[in-house]
mmCIF file of C-alpha atoms and ligand atoms in Angstrom:
data_model
loop_
_atom_site.group_PDB
_atom_site.id
_atom_site.type_symbol
_atom_site.label_atom_id
_atom_site.label_comp_id
_atom_site.label_asym_id
_atom_site.label_seq_id
_atom_site.Cartn_x
_atom_site.Cartn_y
_atom_site.Cartn_z
ATOM 1 C CA UNK Q 1 -102.505 43.978 13.457
ATOM 2 C CA UNK Q 2 -100.824 40.719 12.528
ATOM 3 C CA UNK Q 3 -101.999 37.340 11.604
ATOM 4 C CA UNK Q 4 -99.557 35.569 13.947
ATOM 5 C CA UNK Q 5 -101.065 35.104 17.413
ATOM 6 C CA UNK Q 6 -99.390 36.529 20.430
ATOM 7 C CA UNK Q 7 -100.037 36.121 24.185
ATOM 8 C CA UNK Q 8 -101.562 39.014 25.963
ATOM 9 C CA UNK Q 9 -101.770 39.275 29.929
ATOM 10 C CA UNK Q 10 -105.627 39.361 29.924
ATOM 11 C CA UNK Q 11 -106.073 39.106 33.705
ATOM 12 C CA UNK Q 12 -104.239 38.838 37.104
ATOM 13 C CA UNK Q 13 -104.879 37.627 40.537
ATOM 14 C CA UNK Q 14 -103.063 37.195 43.876
ATOM 15 C CA UNK Q 15 -103.604 35.749 47.402
ATOM 16 C CA UNK Q 16 -101.450 36.095 50.584
ATOM 17 C CA UNK Q 17 -102.528 34.443 53.671
ATOM 18 C CA UNK Q 18 -104.036 36.534 56.608
ATOM 19 C CA UNK Q 19 -101.473 35.516 59.270
ATOM 20 C CA UNK Q 20 -98.739 38.042 59.750
ATOM 21 C CA UNK Q 21 -95.251 37.175 60.887
ATOM 22 C CA UNK Q 22 -93.383 40.393 62.048
ATOM 23 C CA UNK Q 23 -89.714 40.946 62.481
ATOM 24 C CA UNK Q 24 -90.329 41.418 65.977
ATOM 25 C CA UNK Q 25 -92.097 37.963 66.254
ATOM 26 C CA UNK Q 26 -88.947 36.419 64.513
ATOM 27 C CA UNK Q 27 -86.586 38.226 67.104
ATOM 28 C CA UNK Q 28 -88.363 36.040 69.879
ATOM 29 C CA UNK Q 29 -87.238 32.941 68.221
ATOM 30 C CA UNK Q 30 -83.832 33.576 66.694
ATOM 31 C CA UNK Q 31 -80.867 35.961 67.544
ATOM 32 C CA UNK Q 32 -82.044 38.961 65.251
ATOM 33 C CA UNK Q 33 -83.833 42.213 65.468
ATOM 34 C CA UNK Q 34 -86.164 44.256 63.612
ATOM 35 C CA UNK Q 35 -83.655 46.795 62.837
ATOM 36 C CA UNK Q 36 -81.111 44.273 61.292
ATOM 37 C CA UNK Q 37 -83.734 42.691 59.002
ATOM 38 C CA UNK Q 38 -84.923 45.957 58.021
ATOM 39 C CA UNK Q 39 -81.769 47.457 57.103
ATOM 40 C CA UNK Q 40 -80.137 44.398 55.350
ATOM 41 C CA UNK Q 41 -83.286 43.393 53.531
ATOM 42 C CA UNK Q 42 -86.075 46.002 53.562
ATOM 43 C CA UNK Q 43 -88.516 43.276 55.048
ATOM 44 C CA UNK Q 44 -90.917 44.287 57.700
ATOM 45 C CA UNK Q 45 -93.254 41.433 57.893
ATOM 46 C CA UNK Q 46 -94.286 38.365 55.855
ATOM 47 C CA UNK Q 47 -97.555 36.395 55.464
ATOM 48 C CA UNK Q 48 -97.538 32.762 56.673
ATOM 49 C CA UNK Q 49 -100.037 30.051 55.675
ATOM 50 C CA UNK Q 50 -102.408 28.719 58.319
ATOM 51 C CA UNK Q 51 -103.104 24.932 58.877
ATOM 52 C CA UNK Q 52 -105.196 23.833 55.878
ATOM 53 C CA UNK Q 53 -103.770 26.836 53.548
ATOM 54 C CA UNK Q 54 -101.551 25.042 50.934
ATOM 55 C CA UNK Q 55 -99.624 25.703 47.766
ATOM 56 C CA UNK Q 56 -102.870 24.389 45.769
ATOM 57 C CA UNK Q 57 -105.444 26.343 47.803
ATOM 58 C CA UNK Q 58 -103.698 29.730 47.596
ATOM 59 C CA UNK Q 59 -103.067 29.126 43.766
ATOM 60 C CA UNK Q 60 -106.808 28.543 43.258
ATOM 61 C CA UNK Q 61 -107.579 31.919 44.805
ATOM 62 C CA UNK Q 62 -105.176 33.694 42.579
ATOM 63 C CA UNK Q 63 -106.256 31.808 39.467
ATOM 64 C CA UNK Q 64 -110.034 32.596 40.305
ATOM 65 C CA UNK Q 65 -109.104 36.390 40.693
ATOM 66 C CA UNK Q 66 -107.027 36.111 37.258
ATOM 67 C CA UNK Q 67 -110.060 34.398 35.369
ATOM 68 C CA UNK Q 68 -112.466 36.748 36.820
ATOM 69 C CA UNK Q 69 -110.438 39.861 35.756
ATOM 70 C CA UNK Q 70 -109.935 38.414 32.156
ATOM 71 C CA UNK Q 71 -113.649 37.485 32.115
ATOM 72 C CA UNK Q 72 -112.672 33.825 31.066
ATOM 73 C CA UNK Q 73 -114.494 30.762 32.299
ATOM 74 C CA UNK Q 74 -112.527 27.971 34.149
ATOM 75 C CA UNK Q 75 -113.762 25.500 31.416
ATOM 76 C CA UNK Q 76 -112.274 27.564 28.695
ATOM 77 C CA UNK Q 77 -108.729 27.307 30.037
ATOM 78 C CA UNK Q 78 -106.632 24.862 28.198
ATOM 79 C CA UNK Q 79 -103.430 24.763 30.105
ATOM 80 C CA UNK Q 80 -102.422 25.371 33.728
ATOM 81 C CA UNK Q 81 -98.791 25.918 34.357
ATOM 82 C CA UNK Q 82 -97.926 26.037 38.124
ATOM 83 C CA UNK Q 83 -94.395 27.251 39.208
ATOM 84 C CA UNK Q 84 -93.352 26.165 42.678
ATOM 85 C CA UNK Q 85 -90.724 24.657 44.877
ATOM 86 C CA UNK Q 86 -93.277 23.916 47.582
ATOM 87 C CA UNK Q 87 -95.610 21.621 45.680
ATOM 88 C CA UNK Q 88 -98.785 20.240 47.473
ATOM 89 C CA UNK Q 89 -96.868 16.857 47.333
ATOM 90 C CA UNK Q 90 -94.241 15.355 45.001
ATOM 91 C CA UNK Q 91 -96.909 13.390 43.081
ATOM 92 C CA UNK Q 92 -99.165 14.478 41.400
ATOM 93 C CA UNK Q 93 -98.417 17.870 40.086
ATOM 94 C CA UNK Q 94 -99.696 20.781 42.126
ATOM 95 C CA UNK Q 95 -101.225 22.114 38.763
ATOM 96 C CA UNK Q 96 -103.491 18.936 38.827
ATOM 97 C CA UNK Q 97 -105.072 19.828 42.197
ATOM 98 C CA UNK Q 98 -105.713 23.511 40.839
ATOM 99 C CA UNK Q 99 -107.246 22.079 37.748
ATOM 100 C CA UNK Q 100 -109.679 19.992 39.644
ATOM 101 C CA UNK Q 101 -110.395 22.730 42.193
ATOM 102 C CA UNK Q 102 -110.999 25.459 39.469
ATOM 103 C CA UNK Q 103 -113.229 22.766 37.516
ATOM 104 C CA UNK Q 104 -110.978 23.314 34.372
ATOM 105 C CA UNK Q 105 -112.029 20.295 32.666
ATOM 106 C CA UNK Q 106 -109.611 18.616 30.314
ATOM 107 C CA UNK Q 107 -106.893 21.378 30.607
ATOM 108 C CA UNK Q 108 -103.256 20.170 30.402
ATOM 109 C CA UNK Q 109 -101.752 20.742 33.974
ATOM 110 C CA UNK Q 110 -98.140 20.432 35.082
ATOM 111 C CA UNK Q 111 -95.535 22.053 37.344
ATOM 112 C CA UNK Q 112 -92.328 24.092 36.709
ATOM 113 C CA UNK Q 113 -89.547 24.061 39.059
ATOM 114 C CA UNK Q 114 -87.195 26.857 38.518
ATOM 115 C CA UNK Q 115 -87.168 28.346 42.064
ATOM 116 C CA UNK Q 116 -87.757 32.140 42.145
ATOM 117 C CA UNK Q 117 -87.546 32.244 38.207
ATOM 118 C CA UNK Q 118 -90.421 29.697 37.947
ATOM 119 C CA UNK Q 119 -93.167 32.103 37.124
ATOM 120 C CA UNK Q 120 -91.236 33.908 34.503
ATOM 121 C CA UNK Q 121 -90.166 30.481 32.895
ATOM 122 C CA UNK Q 122 -94.000 29.652 33.069
ATOM 123 C CA UNK Q 123 -94.648 32.806 31.015
ATOM 124 C CA UNK Q 124 -92.418 31.894 28.301
ATOM 125 C CA UNK Q 125 -93.885 28.462 28.016
ATOM 126 C CA UNK Q 126 -97.557 29.777 28.246
ATOM 127 C CA UNK Q 127 -96.638 32.352 25.451
ATOM 128 C CA UNK Q 128 -95.075 29.731 23.097
ATOM 129 C CA UNK Q 129 -97.955 27.526 23.713
ATOM 130 C CA UNK Q 130 -100.266 30.495 22.346
ATOM 131 C CA UNK Q 131 -97.948 31.659 19.585
ATOM 132 C CA UNK Q 132 -97.760 28.150 18.168
ATOM 133 C CA UNK Q 133 -101.659 28.154 17.846
ATOM 134 C CA UNK Q 134 -102.010 25.209 20.182
ATOM 135 C CA UNK Q 135 -103.920 26.955 22.866
ATOM 136 C CA UNK Q 136 -105.816 30.365 23.212
ATOM 137 C CA UNK Q 137 -106.135 30.564 27.017
ATOM 138 C CA UNK Q 138 -103.237 29.489 29.473
ATOM 139 C CA UNK Q 139 -103.031 30.038 33.329
ATOM 140 C CA UNK Q 140 -99.572 30.670 34.626
ATOM 141 C CA UNK Q 141 -99.524 30.586 38.403
ATOM 142 C CA UNK Q 142 -96.791 31.150 40.957
ATOM 143 C CA UNK Q 143 -97.495 29.731 44.403
ATOM 144 C CA UNK Q 144 -95.305 29.008 47.401
ATOM 145 C CA UNK Q 145 -95.746 27.819 51.043
ATOM 146 C CA UNK Q 146 -92.124 28.559 51.774
ATOM 147 C CA UNK Q 147 -92.844 28.697 55.608
ATOM 148 C CA UNK Q 148 -93.210 24.865 55.395
ATOM 149 C CA UNK Q 149 -89.465 24.485 53.916
ATOM 150 C CA UNK Q 150 -88.073 27.396 56.103
ATOM 151 C CA UNK Q 151 -85.570 26.458 58.904
ATOM 152 C CA UNK Q 152 -86.749 28.834 61.773
ATOM 153 C CA UNK Q 153 -83.630 27.877 63.546
ATOM 154 C CA UNK Q 154 -81.321 29.487 60.916
ATOM 155 C CA UNK Q 155 -81.496 33.338 61.279
ATOM 156 C CA UNK Q 156 -79.658 33.905 57.945
ATOM 157 C CA UNK Q 157 -82.673 32.570 56.101
ATOM 158 C CA UNK Q 158 -85.771 32.488 58.016
ATOM 159 C CA UNK Q 159 -85.961 36.216 58.121
ATOM 160 C CA UNK Q 160 -86.403 36.239 54.173
ATOM 161 C CA UNK Q 161 -89.198 33.996 53.321
ATOM 162 C CA UNK Q 162 -93.010 34.347 53.165
ATOM 163 C CA UNK Q 163 -96.104 32.531 51.681
ATOM 164 C CA UNK Q 164 -98.455 33.416 48.828
ATOM 165 C CA UNK Q 165 -99.758 32.896 45.100
ATOM 166 C CA UNK Q 166 -100.049 35.114 41.935
ATOM 167 C CA UNK Q 167 -101.536 34.254 38.697
ATOM 168 C CA UNK Q 168 -101.865 35.543 35.101
ATOM 169 C CA UNK Q 169 -104.304 34.370 32.308
ATOM 170 C CA UNK Q 170 -102.671 34.395 28.986
ATOM 171 C CA UNK Q 171 -104.864 34.876 26.044
ATOM 172 C CA UNK Q 172 -104.209 34.821 22.427
ATOM 173 C CA UNK Q 173 -104.335 38.078 20.573
ATOM 174 C CA UNK Q 174 -103.651 39.381 17.039
ATOM 175 C CA UNK Q 175 -102.757 42.867 18.502
ATOM 176 C CA UNK Q 176 -98.997 43.032 17.793
ATOM 177 C CA UNK Q 177 -98.611 45.881 20.250
ATOM 178 C CA UNK Q 178 -100.400 44.628 23.335
ATOM 179 C CA UNK Q 179 -98.775 41.164 24.093
ATOM 180 C CA UNK Q 180 -95.594 39.652 25.620
ATOM 181 C CA UNK Q 181 -92.972 41.108 23.457
ATOM 182 C CA UNK Q 182 -90.027 39.268 24.776
ATOM 183 C CA UNK Q 183 -88.862 36.263 27.163
ATOM 184 C CA UNK Q 184 -85.429 35.133 28.033
ATOM 185 C CA UNK Q 185 -84.588 32.126 30.249
ATOM 186 C CA UNK Q 186 -81.183 31.068 31.528
ATOM 187 C CA UNK Q 187 -79.279 28.655 34.198
ATOM 188 C CA UNK Q 188 -76.004 27.680 35.491
ATOM 189 C CA UNK Q 189 -76.308 24.466 37.169
ATOM 190 C CA UNK Q 190 -72.699 24.259 38.202
ATOM 191 C CA UNK Q 191 -73.953 26.864 41.139
ATOM 192 C CA UNK Q 192 -76.778 24.440 42.462
ATOM 193 C CA UNK Q 193 -75.428 24.577 45.729
ATOM 194 C CA UNK Q 194 -75.961 28.151 46.401
ATOM 195 C CA UNK Q 195 -79.619 27.599 47.158
ATOM 196 C CA UNK Q 196 -80.725 24.123 48.097
ATOM 197 C CA UNK Q 197 -83.186 21.952 49.746
ATOM 198 C CA UNK Q 198 -81.364 18.421 49.743
ATOM 199 C CA UNK Q 199 -83.604 16.203 51.542
ATOM 200 C CA UNK Q 200 -86.510 14.148 50.452
ATOM 201 C CA UNK Q 201 -85.337 13.631 46.780
ATOM 202 C CA UNK Q 202 -83.670 10.789 45.108
ATOM 203 C CA UNK Q 203 -80.238 11.689 46.427
ATOM 204 C CA UNK Q 204 -81.271 11.909 49.900
ATOM 205 C CA UNK Q 205 -84.745 10.014 50.380
ATOM 206 C CA UNK Q 206 -86.506 10.989 53.548
ATOM 207 C CA UNK Q 207 -84.797 9.447 56.611
ATOM 208 C CA UNK Q 208 -83.943 9.932 59.955
ATOM 209 C CA UNK Q 209 -80.799 11.399 58.856
ATOM 210 C CA UNK Q 210 -82.435 13.857 56.675
ATOM 211 C CA UNK Q 211 -84.338 15.023 59.772
ATOM 212 C CA UNK Q 212 -81.404 15.106 62.000
ATOM 213 C CA UNK Q 213 -79.314 17.043 59.651
ATOM 214 C CA UNK Q 214 -82.294 19.469 58.806
ATOM 215 C CA UNK Q 215 -81.896 18.575 55.112
ATOM 216 C CA UNK Q 216 -85.859 18.955 54.642
ATOM 217 C CA UNK Q 217 -85.214 22.983 54.847
ATOM 218 C CA UNK Q 218 -83.751 25.281 52.545
ATOM 219 C CA UNK Q 219 -79.885 26.086 52.652
ATOM 220 C CA UNK Q 220 -78.885 29.515 51.192
ATOM 221 C CA UNK Q 221 -75.501 30.930 50.664
ATOM 222 C CA UNK Q 222 -76.886 34.759 50.995
ATOM 223 C CA UNK Q 223 -73.621 36.390 50.426
ATOM 224 C CA UNK Q 224 -72.886 34.642 47.182
ATOM 225 C CA UNK Q 225 -76.466 34.989 46.008
ATOM 226 C CA UNK Q 226 -76.442 38.568 46.797
ATOM 227 C CA UNK Q 227 -73.425 39.372 44.515
ATOM 228 C CA UNK Q 228 -75.068 37.112 41.728
ATOM 229 C CA UNK Q 229 -78.529 38.828 42.099
ATOM 230 C CA UNK Q 230 -77.195 42.412 41.977
ATOM 231 C CA UNK Q 231 -75.525 41.761 38.502
ATOM 232 C CA UNK Q 232 -78.339 39.296 37.241
ATOM 233 C CA UNK Q 233 -80.907 42.102 37.697
ATOM 234 C CA UNK Q 234 -78.953 44.788 36.008
ATOM 235 C CA UNK Q 235 -77.815 42.632 33.117
ATOM 236 C CA UNK Q 236 -81.325 41.008 32.532
ATOM 237 C CA UNK Q 237 -83.001 44.431 32.483
ATOM 238 C CA UNK Q 238 -80.369 46.027 30.206
ATOM 239 C CA UNK Q 239 -80.601 43.057 27.901
ATOM 240 C CA UNK Q 240 -84.229 43.139 27.683
ATOM 241 C CA UNK Q 241 -84.311 46.886 27.025
ATOM 242 C CA UNK Q 242 -81.662 46.291 24.074
ATOM 243 C CA UNK Q 243 -83.555 43.339 22.545
ATOM 244 C CA UNK Q 244 -86.930 45.305 22.519
ATOM 245 C CA UNK Q 245 -85.261 48.692 21.623
ATOM 246 C CA UNK Q 246 -86.616 50.273 24.812
ATOM 247 C CA UNK Q 247 -85.124 53.341 26.704
ATOM 248 C CA UNK Q 248 -85.629 53.971 30.382
ATOM 249 C CA UNK Q 249 -88.597 56.483 29.647
ATOM 250 C CA UNK Q 250 -90.347 53.692 27.570
ATOM 251 C CA UNK Q 251 -90.861 51.378 30.525
ATOM 252 C CA UNK Q 252 -93.776 52.379 32.895
ATOM 253 C CA UNK Q 253 -92.703 49.899 35.555
ATOM 254 C CA UNK Q 254 -90.035 47.259 36.473
ATOM 255 C CA UNK Q 255 -91.677 44.310 38.501
ATOM 256 C CA UNK Q 256 -88.627 42.561 39.929
ATOM 257 C CA UNK Q 257 -88.408 39.496 42.060
ATOM 258 C CA UNK Q 258 -88.549 40.632 45.610
ATOM 259 C CA UNK Q 259 -85.359 39.423 46.812
ATOM 260 C CA UNK Q 260 -83.845 42.075 48.704
ATOM 261 C CA UNK Q 261 -84.504 46.075 48.916
ATOM 262 C CA UNK Q 262 -80.692 46.713 48.689
ATOM 263 C CA UNK Q 263 -80.354 44.339 45.579
ATOM 264 C CA UNK Q 264 -83.214 46.164 43.970
ATOM 265 C CA UNK Q 265 -81.958 49.760 44.759
ATOM 266 C CA UNK Q 266 -78.397 48.908 43.790
ATOM 267 C CA UNK Q 267 -79.542 47.492 40.304
ATOM 268 C CA UNK Q 268 -81.942 50.403 39.536
ATOM 269 C CA UNK Q 269 -79.541 53.081 40.550
ATOM 270 C CA UNK Q 270 -77.010 51.599 37.959
ATOM 271 C CA UNK Q 271 -79.582 51.404 35.335
ATOM 272 C CA UNK Q 272 -80.868 54.895 36.233
ATOM 273 C CA UNK Q 273 -84.437 53.707 37.033
ATOM 274 C CA UNK Q 274 -86.378 56.176 39.181
ATOM 275 C CA UNK Q 275 -87.635 54.530 42.373
ATOM 276 C CA UNK Q 276 -91.139 55.355 41.711
ATOM 277 C CA UNK Q 277 -91.145 53.203 38.514
ATOM 278 C CA UNK Q 278 -90.089 50.005 40.375
ATOM 279 C CA UNK Q 279 -92.623 47.962 42.107
ATOM 280 C CA UNK Q 280 -91.623 46.759 45.806
ATOM 281 C CA UNK Q 281 -93.863 45.050 48.113
ATOM 282 C CA UNK Q 282 -90.887 43.103 50.020
ATOM 283 C CA UNK Q 283 -91.649 45.216 53.061
ATOM 284 C CA UNK Q 284 -95.030 43.412 53.446
ATOM 285 C CA UNK Q 285 -94.511 40.027 52.117
ATOM 286 C CA UNK Q 286 -90.571 39.154 52.126
ATOM 287 C CA UNK Q 287 -89.402 36.787 49.406
ATOM 288 C CA UNK Q 288 -92.006 34.628 48.190
ATOM 289 C CA UNK Q 289 -90.135 32.836 45.374
ATOM 290 C CA UNK Q 290 -92.049 32.122 42.205
ATOM 291 C CA UNK Q 291 -95.161 33.942 43.712
ATOM 292 C CA UNK Q 292 -93.187 37.187 44.090
ATOM 293 C CA UNK Q 293 -93.384 38.559 40.418
ATOM 294 C CA UNK Q 294 -97.130 37.696 39.862
ATOM 295 C CA UNK Q 295 -98.199 39.031 43.270
ATOM 296 C CA UNK Q 296 -96.454 42.392 42.640
ATOM 297 C CA UNK Q 297 -97.615 42.459 38.981
ATOM 298 C CA UNK Q 298 -101.372 42.074 40.186
ATOM 299 C CA UNK Q 299 -100.806 44.647 42.941
ATOM 300 C CA UNK Q 300 -99.333 47.035 40.529
ATOM 301 C CA UNK Q 301 -102.343 46.595 38.213
ATOM 302 C CA UNK Q 302 -104.967 46.886 40.822
ATOM 303 C CA UNK Q 303 -103.362 49.910 42.254
ATOM 304 C CA UNK Q 304 -103.269 51.609 38.988
ATOM 305 C CA UNK Q 305 -99.507 51.724 38.713
ATOM 306 C CA UNK Q 306 -99.878 50.056 35.474
ATOM 307 C CA UNK Q 307 -102.564 49.751 32.959
ATOM 308 C CA UNK Q 308 -103.706 49.282 29.265
ATOM 309 C CA UNK Q 309 -100.898 50.115 26.778
ATOM 310 C CA UNK Q 310 -98.181 50.255 29.501
ATOM 311 C CA UNK Q 311 -94.860 48.397 28.930
ATOM 312 C CA UNK Q 312 -93.313 46.593 32.042
ATOM 313 C CA UNK Q 313 -90.273 44.403 32.516
ATOM 314 C CA UNK Q 314 -90.181 41.605 34.745
ATOM 315 C CA UNK Q 315 -87.111 40.118 36.151
ATOM 316 C CA UNK Q 316 -86.383 37.151 38.397
ATOM 317 C CA UNK Q 317 -83.522 34.715 39.555
ATOM 318 C CA UNK Q 318 -83.144 32.014 41.964
ATOM 319 C CA UNK Q 319 -81.962 28.386 42.823
ATOM 320 C CA UNK Q 320 -80.573 26.475 40.032
ATOM 321 C CA UNK Q 321 -79.120 28.872 39.385
ATOM 322 C CA UNK Q 322 -81.863 30.207 36.870
ATOM 323 C CA UNK Q 323 -82.714 33.789 35.849
ATOM 324 C CA UNK Q 324 -85.431 34.969 33.452
ATOM 325 C CA UNK Q 325 -86.889 38.113 32.172
ATOM 326 C CA UNK Q 326 -90.025 39.298 30.203
ATOM 327 C CA UNK Q 327 -91.282 42.499 28.677
ATOM 328 C CA UNK Q 328 -94.996 42.891 27.986
ATOM 329 C CA UNK Q 329 -97.238 45.744 27.039
ATOM 330 C CA UNK Q 330 -100.581 45.531 28.620
HETATM 331 N N1 ACO Y 1 -79.840 38.891 62.413
HETATM 332 C C1 ACO Y 1 -78.887 39.445 62.856
HETATM 333 N N2 ACO Y 1 -77.617 39.031 62.375
HETATM 334 C C2 ACO Y 1 -77.521 38.159 61.252
HETATM 335 C C3 ACO Y 1 -78.709 37.605 60.728
HETATM 336 C C4 ACO Y 1 -79.987 37.899 61.282
HETATM 337 N N3 ACO Y 1 -80.940 37.398 60.930
HETATM 338 N N4 ACO Y 1 -78.405 36.751 59.808
HETATM 339 C C5 ACO Y 1 -76.952 36.916 59.513
HETATM 340 N N5 ACO Y 1 -76.578 37.626 60.608
HETATM 341 C C6 ACO Y 1 -75.055 38.001 60.629
HETATM 342 C C7 ACO Y 1 -74.165 37.002 60.342
HETATM 343 O O1 ACO Y 1 -73.992 35.829 61.173
HETATM 344 C C8 ACO Y 1 -72.823 37.885 59.985
HETATM 345 O O2 ACO Y 1 -72.366 37.994 61.357
HETATM 346 P P1 ACO Y 1 -70.669 37.914 61.476
HETATM 347 O O3 ACO Y 1 -70.323 39.211 60.734
HETATM 348 O O4 ACO Y 1 -70.494 37.999 62.916
HETATM 349 O O5 ACO Y 1 -70.203 36.730 60.882
HETATM 350 C C9 ACO Y 1 -73.430 39.221 59.676
HETATM 351 O O6 ACO Y 1 -74.887 39.110 60.097
HETATM 352 C C10 ACO Y 1 -73.405 39.370 58.198
HETATM 353 O O7 ACO Y 1 -73.967 38.169 57.437
HETATM 354 P P2 ACO Y 1 -73.999 38.275 55.973
HETATM 355 O O8 ACO Y 1 -74.644 36.870 55.591
HETATM 356 O O9 ACO Y 1 -72.716 38.594 55.429
HETATM 357 O O10 ACO Y 1 -75.135 39.629 55.683
HETATM 358 P P3 ACO Y 1 -75.637 40.034 54.343
HETATM 359 O O11 ACO Y 1 -75.563 41.718 54.593
HETATM 360 O O12 ACO Y 1 -75.128 39.448 53.052
HETATM 361 O O13 ACO Y 1 -77.193 39.856 54.647
HETATM 362 C C11 ACO Y 1 -78.755 38.295 53.495
HETATM 363 C C12 ACO Y 1 -77.716 38.466 54.496
HETATM 364 C C13 ACO Y 1 -79.886 39.316 54.034
HETATM 365 C C14 ACO Y 1 -79.165 36.891 53.473
HETATM 366 C C15 ACO Y 1 -78.219 38.914 52.101
HETATM 367 O O14 ACO Y 1 -77.100 38.143 51.808
HETATM 368 C C16 ACO Y 1 -79.224 38.583 51.059
HETATM 369 O O15 ACO Y 1 -80.212 39.248 50.928
HETATM 370 N N6 ACO Y 1 -78.689 37.643 50.074
HETATM 371 C C17 ACO Y 1 -79.547 37.443 48.863
HETATM 372 C C18 ACO Y 1 -81.015 37.000 49.108
HETATM 373 C C19 ACO Y 1 -80.950 35.624 49.296
HETATM 374 O O16 ACO Y 1 -80.065 34.856 49.720
HETATM 375 N N7 ACO Y 1 -82.200 35.007 48.892
HETATM 376 C C20 ACO Y 1 -82.436 33.702 49.249
HETATM 377 C C21 ACO Y 1 -83.329 33.095 48.142
HETATM 378 S S1 ACO Y 1 -82.704 33.367 46.569
HETATM 379 C C22 ACO Y 1 -83.362 34.288 45.796
HETATM 380 O O17 ACO Y 1 -84.533 34.673 46.006
HETATM 381 C C23 ACO Y 1 -82.823 34.777 44.348
#
């Protein structure tokens, strides 16, 4: 025991829309095939939000589960951090819609835009809020409606993305063992153009030109991201293990950003991690950006892959470029 408060993951939750978009469905709208997508990415299907399902409505469902899991009432939440690149609208923050719909009266609420790393960025912010003594209960949620910014005429990107939300309730603890032990955030803005959605911001305000040039959709340099991601995943995990003095055997589960099965396999092979200790659900959900790590974390907990006392490493990277990692003992 120690007097300094830490942040523990007291509850998790997730939500994915019911509607399934299979590889075979995509093969009807772009020149691709189930085999190409499966072999190159590991994705078989992804979930797509229906009309009326939005980033905030999905986030609220995930947050309610996390609160129930932690046995914390909405009115006891003091801060809500929403990681998203598909906000409800540019103004106000999606976190404010979540605050209202949860009934978390008076909670601080704001968004983080760090693309696929957003949830892990949010974890560090929530952890520091708690460690400073400022708050006792912080909700961190990653929620994305990527189907609304995906170009379904671009076969190189539309096969990758899906919708969903995942959340954790961080709670203050004095237990020095069972808490978030480590977080690390980084970025390289020189490589901003590797993953971008140029339209609709101050550089290219919404206009007919934005629509004509399809600038309202994500543009990715898949090959370049692939190379970056393999190295980033491997280095982030190795650095986190070193910082926490952990061996492969000390880690019960790696919860990686669900970017591409081949990227995950390649990084894990280099690190010597057995496949059964790496959580993967990319086959069912594709890449859900900031929702990817918290959905995987929630599923891993609910299926008993990790539990009380287990150590896990979370790792994510994405547009910005940004990258981030966290080590937690549940
Ligand atoms: N179906 C069939 N063929 C395709 C498809 C498709 N859906 N997409 C591309 N191709 C073709 C290309 O046109 C190219 O053809 P060519 O050789 O005749 O020119 C060929 O397949 C190879 O294309 P590459 O882009 O080199 O394929 P690669 O093996 O790199 O796979 C992929 C592409 C899946 C996007 C991969 O690069 C990847 O996973 N990248 C990283 C993930 C990523 O970019 N995520 C975006 C979000 S960022 C993040 O989450 C960190």
